[in-house]
PDB file of C-alpha atoms in Angstrom:
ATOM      1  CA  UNK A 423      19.796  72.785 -94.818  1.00 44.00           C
ATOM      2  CA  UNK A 424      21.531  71.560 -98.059  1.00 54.00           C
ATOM      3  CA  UNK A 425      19.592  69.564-100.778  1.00 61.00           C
ATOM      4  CA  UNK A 426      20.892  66.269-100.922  1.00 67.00           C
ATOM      5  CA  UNK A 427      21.248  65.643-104.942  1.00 77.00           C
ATOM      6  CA  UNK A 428      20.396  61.775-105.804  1.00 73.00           C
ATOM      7  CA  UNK A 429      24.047  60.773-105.666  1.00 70.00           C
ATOM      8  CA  UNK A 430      24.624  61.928-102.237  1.00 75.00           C
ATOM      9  CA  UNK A 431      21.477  59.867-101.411  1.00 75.00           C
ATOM     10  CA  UNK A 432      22.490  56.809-102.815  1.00 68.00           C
ATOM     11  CA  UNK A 433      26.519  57.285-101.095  1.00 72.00           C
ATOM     12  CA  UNK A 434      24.503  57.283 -98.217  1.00 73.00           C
ATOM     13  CA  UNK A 435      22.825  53.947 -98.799  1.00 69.00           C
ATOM     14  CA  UNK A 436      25.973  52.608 -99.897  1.00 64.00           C
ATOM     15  CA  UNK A 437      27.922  53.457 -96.431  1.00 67.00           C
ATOM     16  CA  UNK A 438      25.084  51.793 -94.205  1.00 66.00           C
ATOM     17  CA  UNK A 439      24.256  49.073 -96.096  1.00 67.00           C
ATOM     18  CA  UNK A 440      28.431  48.898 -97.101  1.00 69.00           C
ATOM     19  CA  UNK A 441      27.534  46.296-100.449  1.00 66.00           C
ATOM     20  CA  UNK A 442      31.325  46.232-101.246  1.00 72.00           C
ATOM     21  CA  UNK A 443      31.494  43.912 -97.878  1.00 73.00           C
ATOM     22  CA  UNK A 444      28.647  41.814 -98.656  1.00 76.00           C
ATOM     23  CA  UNK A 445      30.403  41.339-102.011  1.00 78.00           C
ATOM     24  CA  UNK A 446      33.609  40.505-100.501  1.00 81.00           C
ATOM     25  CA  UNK A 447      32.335  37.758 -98.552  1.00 81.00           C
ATOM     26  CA  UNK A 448      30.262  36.118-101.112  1.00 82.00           C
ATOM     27  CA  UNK A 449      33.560  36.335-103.279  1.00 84.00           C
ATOM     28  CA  UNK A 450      35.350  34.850-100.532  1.00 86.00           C
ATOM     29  CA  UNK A 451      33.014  31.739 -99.768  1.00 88.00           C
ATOM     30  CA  UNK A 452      31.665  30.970-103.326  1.00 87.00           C
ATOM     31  CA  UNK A 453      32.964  27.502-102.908  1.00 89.00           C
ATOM     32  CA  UNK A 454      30.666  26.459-100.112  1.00 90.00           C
ATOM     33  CA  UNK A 455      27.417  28.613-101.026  1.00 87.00           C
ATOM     34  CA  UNK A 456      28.048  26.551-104.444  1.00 90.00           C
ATOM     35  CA  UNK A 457      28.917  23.547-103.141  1.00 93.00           C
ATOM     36  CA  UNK A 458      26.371  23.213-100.047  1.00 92.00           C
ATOM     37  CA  UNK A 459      23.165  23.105-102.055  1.00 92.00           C
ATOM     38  CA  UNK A 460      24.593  20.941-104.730  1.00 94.00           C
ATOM     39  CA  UNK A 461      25.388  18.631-102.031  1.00 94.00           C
ATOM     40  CA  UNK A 462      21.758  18.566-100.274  1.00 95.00           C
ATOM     41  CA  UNK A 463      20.453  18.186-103.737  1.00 94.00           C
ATOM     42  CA  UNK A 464      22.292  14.960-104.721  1.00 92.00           C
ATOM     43  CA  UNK A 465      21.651  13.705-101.227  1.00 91.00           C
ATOM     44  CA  UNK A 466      18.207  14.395-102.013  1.00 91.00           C
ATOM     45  CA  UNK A 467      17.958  12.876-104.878  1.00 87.00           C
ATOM     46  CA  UNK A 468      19.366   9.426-103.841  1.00 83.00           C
ATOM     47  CA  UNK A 469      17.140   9.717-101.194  1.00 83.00           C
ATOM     48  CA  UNK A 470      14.288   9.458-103.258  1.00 84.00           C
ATOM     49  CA  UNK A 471      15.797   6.433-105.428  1.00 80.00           C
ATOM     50  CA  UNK A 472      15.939   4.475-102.586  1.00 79.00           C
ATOM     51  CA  UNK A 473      12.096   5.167-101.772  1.00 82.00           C
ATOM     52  CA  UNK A 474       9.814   2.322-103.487  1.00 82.00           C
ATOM     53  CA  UNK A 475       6.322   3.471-104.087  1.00 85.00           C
ATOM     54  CA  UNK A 476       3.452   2.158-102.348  1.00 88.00           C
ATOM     55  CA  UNK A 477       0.235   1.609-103.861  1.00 90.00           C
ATOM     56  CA  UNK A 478      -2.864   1.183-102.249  1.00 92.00           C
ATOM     57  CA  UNK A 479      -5.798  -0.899-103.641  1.00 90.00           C
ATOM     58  CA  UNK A 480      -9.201  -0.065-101.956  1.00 91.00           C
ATOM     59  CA  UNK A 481     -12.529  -1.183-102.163  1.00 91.00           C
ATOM     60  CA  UNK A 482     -16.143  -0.261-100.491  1.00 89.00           C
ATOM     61  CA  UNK A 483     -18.574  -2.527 -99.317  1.00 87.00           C
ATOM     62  CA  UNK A 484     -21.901  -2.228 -98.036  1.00 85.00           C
ATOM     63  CA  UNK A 485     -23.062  -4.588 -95.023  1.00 81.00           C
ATOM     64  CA  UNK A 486     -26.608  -5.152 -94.421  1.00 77.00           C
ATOM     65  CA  UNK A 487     -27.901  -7.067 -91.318  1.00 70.00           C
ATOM     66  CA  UNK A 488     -29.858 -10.247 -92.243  1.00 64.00           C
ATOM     67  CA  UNK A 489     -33.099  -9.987 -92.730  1.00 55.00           C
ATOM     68  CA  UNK A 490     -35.392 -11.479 -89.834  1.00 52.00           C
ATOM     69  CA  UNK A 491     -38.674 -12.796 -89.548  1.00 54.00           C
ATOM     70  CA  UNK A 492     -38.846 -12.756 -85.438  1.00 56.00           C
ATOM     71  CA  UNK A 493     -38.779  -9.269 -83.917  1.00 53.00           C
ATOM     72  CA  UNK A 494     -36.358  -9.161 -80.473  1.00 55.00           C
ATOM     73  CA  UNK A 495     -38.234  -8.176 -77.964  1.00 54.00           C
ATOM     74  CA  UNK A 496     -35.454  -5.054 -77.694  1.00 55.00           C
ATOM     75  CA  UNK A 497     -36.567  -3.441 -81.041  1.00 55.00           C
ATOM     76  CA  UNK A 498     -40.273  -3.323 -79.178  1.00 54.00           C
ATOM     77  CA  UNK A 499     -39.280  -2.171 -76.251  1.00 58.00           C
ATOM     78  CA  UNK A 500     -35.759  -0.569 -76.655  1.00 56.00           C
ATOM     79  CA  UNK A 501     -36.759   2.429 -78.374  1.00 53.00           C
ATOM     80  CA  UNK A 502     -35.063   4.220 -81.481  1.00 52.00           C
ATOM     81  CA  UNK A 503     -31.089   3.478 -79.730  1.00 49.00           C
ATOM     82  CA  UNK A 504     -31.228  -0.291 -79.695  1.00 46.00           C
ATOM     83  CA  UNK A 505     -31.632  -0.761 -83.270  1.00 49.00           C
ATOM     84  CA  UNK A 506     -28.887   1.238 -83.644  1.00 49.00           C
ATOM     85  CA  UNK A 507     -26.274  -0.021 -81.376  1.00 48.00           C
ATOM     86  CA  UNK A 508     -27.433  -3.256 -82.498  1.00 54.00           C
ATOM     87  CA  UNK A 509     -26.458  -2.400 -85.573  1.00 64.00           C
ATOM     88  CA  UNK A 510     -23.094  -0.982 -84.904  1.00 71.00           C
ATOM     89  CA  UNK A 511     -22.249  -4.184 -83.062  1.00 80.00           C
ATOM     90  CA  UNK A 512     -23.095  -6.011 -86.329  1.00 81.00           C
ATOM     91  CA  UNK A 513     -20.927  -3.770 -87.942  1.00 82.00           C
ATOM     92  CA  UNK A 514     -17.866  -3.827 -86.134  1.00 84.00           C
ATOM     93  CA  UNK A 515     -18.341  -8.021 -85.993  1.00 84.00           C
ATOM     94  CA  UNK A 516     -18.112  -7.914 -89.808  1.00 85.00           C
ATOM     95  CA  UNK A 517     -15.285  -6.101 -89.557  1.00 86.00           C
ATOM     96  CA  UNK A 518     -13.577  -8.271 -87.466  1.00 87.00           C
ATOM     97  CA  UNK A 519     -14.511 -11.438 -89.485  1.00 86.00           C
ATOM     98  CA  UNK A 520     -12.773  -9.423 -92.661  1.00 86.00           C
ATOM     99  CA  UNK A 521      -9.391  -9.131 -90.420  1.00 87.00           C
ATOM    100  CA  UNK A 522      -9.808 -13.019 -89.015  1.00 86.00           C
ATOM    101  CA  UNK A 523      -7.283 -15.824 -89.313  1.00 85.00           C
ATOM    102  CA  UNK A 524     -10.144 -18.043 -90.506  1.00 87.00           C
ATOM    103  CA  UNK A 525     -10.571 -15.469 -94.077  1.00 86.00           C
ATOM    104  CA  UNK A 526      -7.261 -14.971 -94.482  1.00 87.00           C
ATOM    105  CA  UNK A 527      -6.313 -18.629 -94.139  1.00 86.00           C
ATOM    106  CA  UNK A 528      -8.993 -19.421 -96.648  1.00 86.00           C
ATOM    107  CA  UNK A 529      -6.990 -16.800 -98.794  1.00 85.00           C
ATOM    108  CA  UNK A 530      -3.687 -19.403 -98.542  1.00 84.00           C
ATOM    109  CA  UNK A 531      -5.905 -23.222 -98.632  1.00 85.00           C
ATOM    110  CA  UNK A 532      -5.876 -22.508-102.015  1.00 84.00           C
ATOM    111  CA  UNK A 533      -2.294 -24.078-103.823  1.00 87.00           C
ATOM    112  CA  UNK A 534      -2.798 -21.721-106.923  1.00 89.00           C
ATOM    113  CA  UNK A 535      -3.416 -18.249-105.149  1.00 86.00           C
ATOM    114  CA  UNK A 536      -0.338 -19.236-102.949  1.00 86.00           C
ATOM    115  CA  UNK A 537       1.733 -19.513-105.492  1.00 89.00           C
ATOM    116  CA  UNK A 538       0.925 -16.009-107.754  1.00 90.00           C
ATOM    117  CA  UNK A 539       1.137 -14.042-104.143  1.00 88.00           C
ATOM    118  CA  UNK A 540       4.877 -15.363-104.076  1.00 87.00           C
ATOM    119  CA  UNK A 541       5.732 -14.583-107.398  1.00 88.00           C
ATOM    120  CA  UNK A 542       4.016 -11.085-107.414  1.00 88.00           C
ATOM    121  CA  UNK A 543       5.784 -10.288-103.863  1.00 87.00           C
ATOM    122  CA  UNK A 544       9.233 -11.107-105.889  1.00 87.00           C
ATOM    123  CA  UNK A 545       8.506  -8.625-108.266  1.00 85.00           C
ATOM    124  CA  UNK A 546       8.818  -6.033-105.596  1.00 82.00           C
ATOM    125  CA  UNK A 547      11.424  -4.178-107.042  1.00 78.00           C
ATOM    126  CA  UNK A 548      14.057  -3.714-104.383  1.00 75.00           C
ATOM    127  CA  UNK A 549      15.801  -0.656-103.179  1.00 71.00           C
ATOM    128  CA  UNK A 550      18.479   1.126-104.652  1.00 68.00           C
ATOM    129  CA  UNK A 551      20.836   1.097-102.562  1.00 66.00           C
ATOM    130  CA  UNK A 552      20.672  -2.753-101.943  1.00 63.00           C
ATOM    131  CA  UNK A 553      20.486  -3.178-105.423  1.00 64.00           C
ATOM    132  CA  UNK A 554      23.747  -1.373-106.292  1.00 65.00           C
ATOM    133  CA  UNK A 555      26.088  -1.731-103.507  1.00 65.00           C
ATOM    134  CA  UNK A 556      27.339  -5.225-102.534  1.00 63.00           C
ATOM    135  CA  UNK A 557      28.279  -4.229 -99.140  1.00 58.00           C
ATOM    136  CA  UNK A 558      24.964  -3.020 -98.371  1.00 58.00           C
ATOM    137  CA  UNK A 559      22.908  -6.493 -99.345  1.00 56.00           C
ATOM    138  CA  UNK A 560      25.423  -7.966 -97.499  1.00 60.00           C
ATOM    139  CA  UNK A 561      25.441  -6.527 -94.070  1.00 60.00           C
ATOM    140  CA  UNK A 562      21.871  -4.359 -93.975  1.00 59.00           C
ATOM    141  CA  UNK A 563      19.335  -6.383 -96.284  1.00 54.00           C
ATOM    142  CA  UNK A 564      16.099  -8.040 -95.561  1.00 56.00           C
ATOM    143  CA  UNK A 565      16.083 -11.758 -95.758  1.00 50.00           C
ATOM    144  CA  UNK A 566      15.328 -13.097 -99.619  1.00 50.00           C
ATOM    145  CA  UNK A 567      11.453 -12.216-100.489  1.00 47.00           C
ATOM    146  CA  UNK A 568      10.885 -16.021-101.498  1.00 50.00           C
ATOM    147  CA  UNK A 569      10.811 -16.597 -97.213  1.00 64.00           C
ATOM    148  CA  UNK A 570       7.582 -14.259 -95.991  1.00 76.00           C
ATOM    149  CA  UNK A 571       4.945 -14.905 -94.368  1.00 83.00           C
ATOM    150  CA  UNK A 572       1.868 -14.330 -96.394  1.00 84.00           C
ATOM    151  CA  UNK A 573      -0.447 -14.189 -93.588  1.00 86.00           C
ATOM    152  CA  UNK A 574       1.564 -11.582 -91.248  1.00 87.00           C
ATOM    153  CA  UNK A 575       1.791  -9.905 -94.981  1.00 88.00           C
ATOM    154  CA  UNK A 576      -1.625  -9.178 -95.986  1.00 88.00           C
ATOM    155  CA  UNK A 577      -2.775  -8.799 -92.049  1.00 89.00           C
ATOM    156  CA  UNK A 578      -0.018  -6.344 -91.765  1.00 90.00           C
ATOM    157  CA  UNK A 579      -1.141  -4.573 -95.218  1.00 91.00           C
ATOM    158  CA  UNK A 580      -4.855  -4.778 -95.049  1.00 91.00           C
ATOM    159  CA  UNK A 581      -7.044  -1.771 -93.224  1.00 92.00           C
ATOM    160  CA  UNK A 582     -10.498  -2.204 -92.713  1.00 90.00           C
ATOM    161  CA  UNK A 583     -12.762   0.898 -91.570  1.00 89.00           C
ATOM    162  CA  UNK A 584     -16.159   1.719 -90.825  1.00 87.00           C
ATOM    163  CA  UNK A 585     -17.960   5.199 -92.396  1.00 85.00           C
ATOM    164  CA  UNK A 586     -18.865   6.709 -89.544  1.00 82.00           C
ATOM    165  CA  UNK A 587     -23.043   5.918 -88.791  1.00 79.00           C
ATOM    166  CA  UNK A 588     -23.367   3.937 -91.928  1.00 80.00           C
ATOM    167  CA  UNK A 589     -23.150   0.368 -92.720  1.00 82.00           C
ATOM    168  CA  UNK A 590     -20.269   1.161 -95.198  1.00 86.00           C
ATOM    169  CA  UNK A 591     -16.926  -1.152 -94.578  1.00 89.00           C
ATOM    170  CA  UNK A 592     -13.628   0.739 -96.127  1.00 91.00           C
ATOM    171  CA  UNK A 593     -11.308  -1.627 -96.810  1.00 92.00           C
ATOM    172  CA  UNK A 594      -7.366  -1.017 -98.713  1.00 93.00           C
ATOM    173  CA  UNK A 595      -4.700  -3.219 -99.084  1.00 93.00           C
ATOM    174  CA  UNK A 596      -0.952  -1.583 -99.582  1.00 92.00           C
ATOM    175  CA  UNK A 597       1.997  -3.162-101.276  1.00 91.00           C
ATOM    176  CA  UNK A 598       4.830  -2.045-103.376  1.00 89.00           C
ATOM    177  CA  UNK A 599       3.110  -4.111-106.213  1.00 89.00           C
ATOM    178  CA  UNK A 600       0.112  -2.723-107.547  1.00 91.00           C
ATOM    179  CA  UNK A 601      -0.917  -6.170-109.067  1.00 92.00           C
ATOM    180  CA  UNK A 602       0.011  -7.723-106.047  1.00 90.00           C
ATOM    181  CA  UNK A 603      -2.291  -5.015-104.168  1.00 90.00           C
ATOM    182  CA  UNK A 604      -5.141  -5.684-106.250  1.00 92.00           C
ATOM    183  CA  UNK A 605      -4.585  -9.839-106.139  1.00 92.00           C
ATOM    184  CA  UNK A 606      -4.895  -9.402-102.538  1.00 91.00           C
ATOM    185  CA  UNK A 607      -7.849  -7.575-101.842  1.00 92.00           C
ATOM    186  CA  UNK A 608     -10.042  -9.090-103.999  1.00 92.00           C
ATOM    187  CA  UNK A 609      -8.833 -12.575-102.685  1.00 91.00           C
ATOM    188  CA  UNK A 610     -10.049 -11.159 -99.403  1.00 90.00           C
ATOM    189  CA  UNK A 611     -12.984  -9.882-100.615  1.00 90.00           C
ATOM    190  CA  UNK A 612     -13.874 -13.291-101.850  1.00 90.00           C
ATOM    191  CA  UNK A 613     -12.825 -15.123 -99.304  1.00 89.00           C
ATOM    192  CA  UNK A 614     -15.260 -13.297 -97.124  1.00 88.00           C
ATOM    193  CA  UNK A 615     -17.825 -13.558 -98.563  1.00 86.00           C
ATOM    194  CA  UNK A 616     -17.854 -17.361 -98.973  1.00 85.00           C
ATOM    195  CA  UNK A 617     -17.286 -16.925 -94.901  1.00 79.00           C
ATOM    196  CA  UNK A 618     -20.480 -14.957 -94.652  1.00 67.00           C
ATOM    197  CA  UNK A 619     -22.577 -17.252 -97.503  1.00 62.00           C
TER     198      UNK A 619
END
């Protein structure tokens, strides 16, 4: 057996590995190995203009049972579980009473709250696309922002959620306004609360 010196070694590399081809096709197709990724970059990008952030306004609050003077004769005799689902059904009732018609309409009987939610919904910014191209807010765009609903709005935005085994209430409110996020949810959170005074 021959010692194979370094060179020999690395001729041998060279035929099974045969760079000289792998160079001739990336010399060949420069154009679209260029190309490609420039092109999924730009369609990246306007991608992301046409995204409008969301922001998300949240809040905790703590719901206590009222405090009674009669005992039920299920605390007596119930044992340890009855004051507990008891208080889970309390719970969940509160939570419903934050998602109600009656809150949220209490939200819009008020001329002056009305009116800011309009004009901070208008300063939604809108996307890019509809923004820019003609054709586009022509034939694809939502109707004009001055014509929603602010009920179906905030009842479509707002989220209400229980800690789980506490009598902690989650609530958050999403918009593409953060103003108009904030507005909102404390408008509910006041609203409730003269519902539960």
């Amino acid at each position: 057996m021959e010692d194979k010196t370094f060179l020999d070694r690395l001729e041998s590399i060279n035929e099974q590995l045969n760079l000289t081809h792998y160079w001739i096709i990336l010399l060949k197709y420069k154009r679209i190995l260029f190309i490609v990724p420039v092109l999924i970059a730009v369609l990246g990008y306007l991608i992301a203009l046409n995204i409008n952030p969301i922001f998300q306004s949240s809040a905790t609050l703590v719901i206590e049972e009222a405090v009674k003077n009669i005992v039920d004769i299920e605390e007596v005799y119930g044992g340890p579980s009855a004051g507990g689902f008891r208080s889970s059904n309390y719970i969940n009732n509160q939570m419903q009473i934050l998602e109600s018609d009656e809150v949220i309409g209490s939200i819009l009987a008020n001329k002056e709250d009305n009116k800011k939610i309009l004009e901070l919904h208008k300063k939604i910014p809108e996307q890019f696309f509809v923004k820019n191209f003609k054709f586009i807010r022509k034939n694809f765009s939502k109707p004009k922002k001055g014509n929603i609903n602010i009920k179906s709005y905030i009842k479509s935005n707002l989220r209400v959620s229980q800690i789980r085994n506490s009598d902690v209430v989650n609530l958050s409110i999403t918009s593409h306004n953060p103003e108009l996020a904030k507005f909102l949810l404390e408008k509910v959170i006041e609203a409730y609360l003269k519902y539960d005074v």
